[in-house]
PDB file of C-alpha atoms in Angstrom:
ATOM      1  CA  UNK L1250       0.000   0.000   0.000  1.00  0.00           C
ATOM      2  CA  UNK L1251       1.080   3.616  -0.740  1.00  0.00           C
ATOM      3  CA  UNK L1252       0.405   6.442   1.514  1.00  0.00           C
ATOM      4  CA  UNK L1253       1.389  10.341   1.730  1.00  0.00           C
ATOM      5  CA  UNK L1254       4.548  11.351   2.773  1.00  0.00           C
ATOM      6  CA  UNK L1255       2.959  14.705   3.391  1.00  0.00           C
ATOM      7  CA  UNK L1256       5.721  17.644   4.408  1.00  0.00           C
ATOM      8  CA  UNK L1257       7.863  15.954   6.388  1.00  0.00           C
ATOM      9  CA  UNK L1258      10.175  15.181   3.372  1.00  0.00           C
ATOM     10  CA  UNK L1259      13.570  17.159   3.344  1.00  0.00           C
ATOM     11  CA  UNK L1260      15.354  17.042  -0.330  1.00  0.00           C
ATOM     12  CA  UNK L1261      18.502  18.042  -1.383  1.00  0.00           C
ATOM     13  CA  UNK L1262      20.840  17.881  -3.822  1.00  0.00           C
ATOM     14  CA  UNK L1263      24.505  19.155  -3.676  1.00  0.00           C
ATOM     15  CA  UNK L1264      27.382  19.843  -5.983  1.00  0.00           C
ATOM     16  CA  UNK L1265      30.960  19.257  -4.565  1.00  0.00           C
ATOM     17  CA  UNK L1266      32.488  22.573  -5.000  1.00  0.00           C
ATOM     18  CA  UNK L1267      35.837  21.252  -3.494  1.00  0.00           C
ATOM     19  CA  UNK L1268      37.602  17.500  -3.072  1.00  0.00           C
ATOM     20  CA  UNK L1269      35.940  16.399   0.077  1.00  0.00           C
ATOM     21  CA  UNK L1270      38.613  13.680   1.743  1.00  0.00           C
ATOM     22  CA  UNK L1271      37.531  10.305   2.423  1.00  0.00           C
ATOM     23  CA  UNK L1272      36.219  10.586   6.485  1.00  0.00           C
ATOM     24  CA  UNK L1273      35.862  14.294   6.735  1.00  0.00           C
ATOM     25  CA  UNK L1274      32.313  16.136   7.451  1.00  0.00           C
ATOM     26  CA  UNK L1275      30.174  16.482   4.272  1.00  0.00           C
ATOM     27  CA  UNK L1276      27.503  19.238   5.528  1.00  0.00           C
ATOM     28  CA  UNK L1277      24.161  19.323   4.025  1.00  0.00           C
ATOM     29  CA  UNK L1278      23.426  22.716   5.772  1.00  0.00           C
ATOM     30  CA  UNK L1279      26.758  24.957   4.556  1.00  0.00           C
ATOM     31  CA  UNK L1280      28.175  27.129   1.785  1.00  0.00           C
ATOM     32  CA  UNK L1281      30.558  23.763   1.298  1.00  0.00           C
ATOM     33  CA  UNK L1282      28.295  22.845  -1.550  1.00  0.00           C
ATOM     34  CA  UNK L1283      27.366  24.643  -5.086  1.00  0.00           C
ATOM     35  CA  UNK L1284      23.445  23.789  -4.505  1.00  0.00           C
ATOM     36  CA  UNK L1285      21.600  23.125  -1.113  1.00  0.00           C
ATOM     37  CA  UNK L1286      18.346  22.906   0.256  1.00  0.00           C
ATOM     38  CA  UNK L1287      19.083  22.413   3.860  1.00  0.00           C
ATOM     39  CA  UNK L1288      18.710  19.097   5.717  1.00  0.00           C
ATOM     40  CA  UNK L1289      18.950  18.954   9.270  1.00  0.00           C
ATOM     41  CA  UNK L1290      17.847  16.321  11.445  1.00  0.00           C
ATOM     42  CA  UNK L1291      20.231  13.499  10.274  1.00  0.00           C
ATOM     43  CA  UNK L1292      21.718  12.424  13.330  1.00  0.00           C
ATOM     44  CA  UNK L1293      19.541   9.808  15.587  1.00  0.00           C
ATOM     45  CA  UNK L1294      22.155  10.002  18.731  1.00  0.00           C
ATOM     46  CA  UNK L1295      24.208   7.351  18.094  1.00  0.00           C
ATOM     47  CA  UNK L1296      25.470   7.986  14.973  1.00  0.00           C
ATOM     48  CA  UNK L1297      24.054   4.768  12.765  1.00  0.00           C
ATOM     49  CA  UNK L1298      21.920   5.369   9.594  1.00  0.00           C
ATOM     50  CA  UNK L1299      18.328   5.739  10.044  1.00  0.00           C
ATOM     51  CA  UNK L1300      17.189   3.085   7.703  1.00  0.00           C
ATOM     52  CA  UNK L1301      13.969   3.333   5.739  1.00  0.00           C
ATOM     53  CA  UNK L1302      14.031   7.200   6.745  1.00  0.00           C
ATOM     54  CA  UNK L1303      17.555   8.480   4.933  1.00  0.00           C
ATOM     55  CA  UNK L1304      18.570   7.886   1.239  1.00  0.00           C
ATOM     56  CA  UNK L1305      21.714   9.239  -0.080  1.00  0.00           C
ATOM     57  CA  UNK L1306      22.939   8.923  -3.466  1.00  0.00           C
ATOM     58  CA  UNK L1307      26.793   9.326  -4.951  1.00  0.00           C
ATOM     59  CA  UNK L1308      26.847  10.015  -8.690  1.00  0.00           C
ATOM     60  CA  UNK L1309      22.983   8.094  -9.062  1.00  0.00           C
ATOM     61  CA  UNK L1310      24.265   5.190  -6.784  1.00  0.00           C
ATOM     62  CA  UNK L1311      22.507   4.398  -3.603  1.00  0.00           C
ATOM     63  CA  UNK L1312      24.894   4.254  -0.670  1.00  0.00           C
ATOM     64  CA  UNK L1313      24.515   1.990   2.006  1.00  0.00           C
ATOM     65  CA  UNK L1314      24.626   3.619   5.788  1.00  0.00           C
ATOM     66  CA  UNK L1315      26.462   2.290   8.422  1.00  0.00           C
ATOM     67  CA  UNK L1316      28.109   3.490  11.953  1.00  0.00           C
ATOM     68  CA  UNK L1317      31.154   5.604  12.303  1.00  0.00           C
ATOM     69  CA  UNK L1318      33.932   2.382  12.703  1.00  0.00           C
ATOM     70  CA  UNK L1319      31.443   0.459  10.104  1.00  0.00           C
ATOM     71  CA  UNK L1320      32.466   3.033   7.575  1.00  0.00           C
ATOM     72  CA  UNK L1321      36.379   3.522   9.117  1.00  0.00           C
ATOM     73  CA  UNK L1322      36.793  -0.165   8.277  1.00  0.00           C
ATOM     74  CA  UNK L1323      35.179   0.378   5.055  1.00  0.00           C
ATOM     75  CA  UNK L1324      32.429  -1.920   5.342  1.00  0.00           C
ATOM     76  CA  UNK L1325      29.730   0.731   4.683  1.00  0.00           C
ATOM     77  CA  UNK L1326      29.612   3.833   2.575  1.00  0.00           C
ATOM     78  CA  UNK L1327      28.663   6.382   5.181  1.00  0.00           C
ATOM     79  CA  UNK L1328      27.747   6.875   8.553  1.00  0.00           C
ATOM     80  CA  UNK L1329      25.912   9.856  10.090  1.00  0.00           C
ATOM     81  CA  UNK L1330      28.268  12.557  12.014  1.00  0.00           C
ATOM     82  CA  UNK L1331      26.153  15.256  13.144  1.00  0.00           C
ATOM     83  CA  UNK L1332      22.216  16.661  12.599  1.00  0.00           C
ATOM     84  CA  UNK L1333      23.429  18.352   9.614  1.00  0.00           C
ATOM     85  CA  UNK L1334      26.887  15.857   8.353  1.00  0.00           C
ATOM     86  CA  UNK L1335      27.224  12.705   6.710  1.00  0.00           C
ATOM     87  CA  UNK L1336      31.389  11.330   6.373  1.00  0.00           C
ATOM     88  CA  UNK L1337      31.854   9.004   3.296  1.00  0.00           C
ATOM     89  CA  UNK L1338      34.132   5.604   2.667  1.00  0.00           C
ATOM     90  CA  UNK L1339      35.522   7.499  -0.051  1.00  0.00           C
ATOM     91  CA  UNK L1340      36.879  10.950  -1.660  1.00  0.00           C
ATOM     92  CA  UNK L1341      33.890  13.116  -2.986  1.00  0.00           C
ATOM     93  CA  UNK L1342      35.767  15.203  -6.098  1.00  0.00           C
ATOM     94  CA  UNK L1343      34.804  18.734  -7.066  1.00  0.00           C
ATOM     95  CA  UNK L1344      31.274  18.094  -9.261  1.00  0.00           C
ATOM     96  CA  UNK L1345      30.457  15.053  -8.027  1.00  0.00           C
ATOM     97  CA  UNK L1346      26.122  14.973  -7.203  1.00  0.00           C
ATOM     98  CA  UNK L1347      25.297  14.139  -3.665  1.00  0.00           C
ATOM     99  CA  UNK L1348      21.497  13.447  -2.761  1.00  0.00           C
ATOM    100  CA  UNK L1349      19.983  13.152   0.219  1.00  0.00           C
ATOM    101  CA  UNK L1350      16.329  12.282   0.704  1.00  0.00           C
ATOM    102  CA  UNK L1351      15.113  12.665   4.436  1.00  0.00           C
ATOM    103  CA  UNK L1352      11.458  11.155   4.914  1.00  0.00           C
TER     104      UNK L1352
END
């Protein structure tokens, strides 16, 4: 069954302005980024992905979430670091697409 997601939906998408290195703070509420609709919210205190309620995308593909020594050891693609940061596995480079759907 389908239902409405009504306006609790936060959407953004972000342009890398600047190499991001693999581990530091990707914020999806700062002048970092080219493009940015503001996301807050993200972090649900201990620092693991919030499952059915946070997508994020890399270049179209779907990253999986994990916590912060999940994604250290390389085992997931990102883990939560703050209400408004995400840290990746992996170098972001200048024009690379982030997206971030928060239902």
């Amino acid at each position: 069954s389908f239902s409405s997601t009504g306006d609790s939906v936060s959407k953004g998408v972000f342009i890398v302005a600047a190499r991001t290195n693999a581990g530091s703070a990707f914020s999806v509420n700062s002048g970092q980024i080219a493009h940015s609709n503001a996301i807050t919210g993200l972090d649900n205190g201990n620092g693991i992905g919030q499952g059915k309620t946070l997508d994020v995308f890399v270049n179209g593909q779907l990253l999986i979430s994990g916590s912060t020594q999940e994604r250290v050891a390389a085992t997931r693609d990102y883990s939560i670091e703050s209400g408004t940061s995400l840290a990746f596995a992996f170098d972001l480079e200048a024009d690379d697409v982030v997206q971030v759907i928060k239902r």
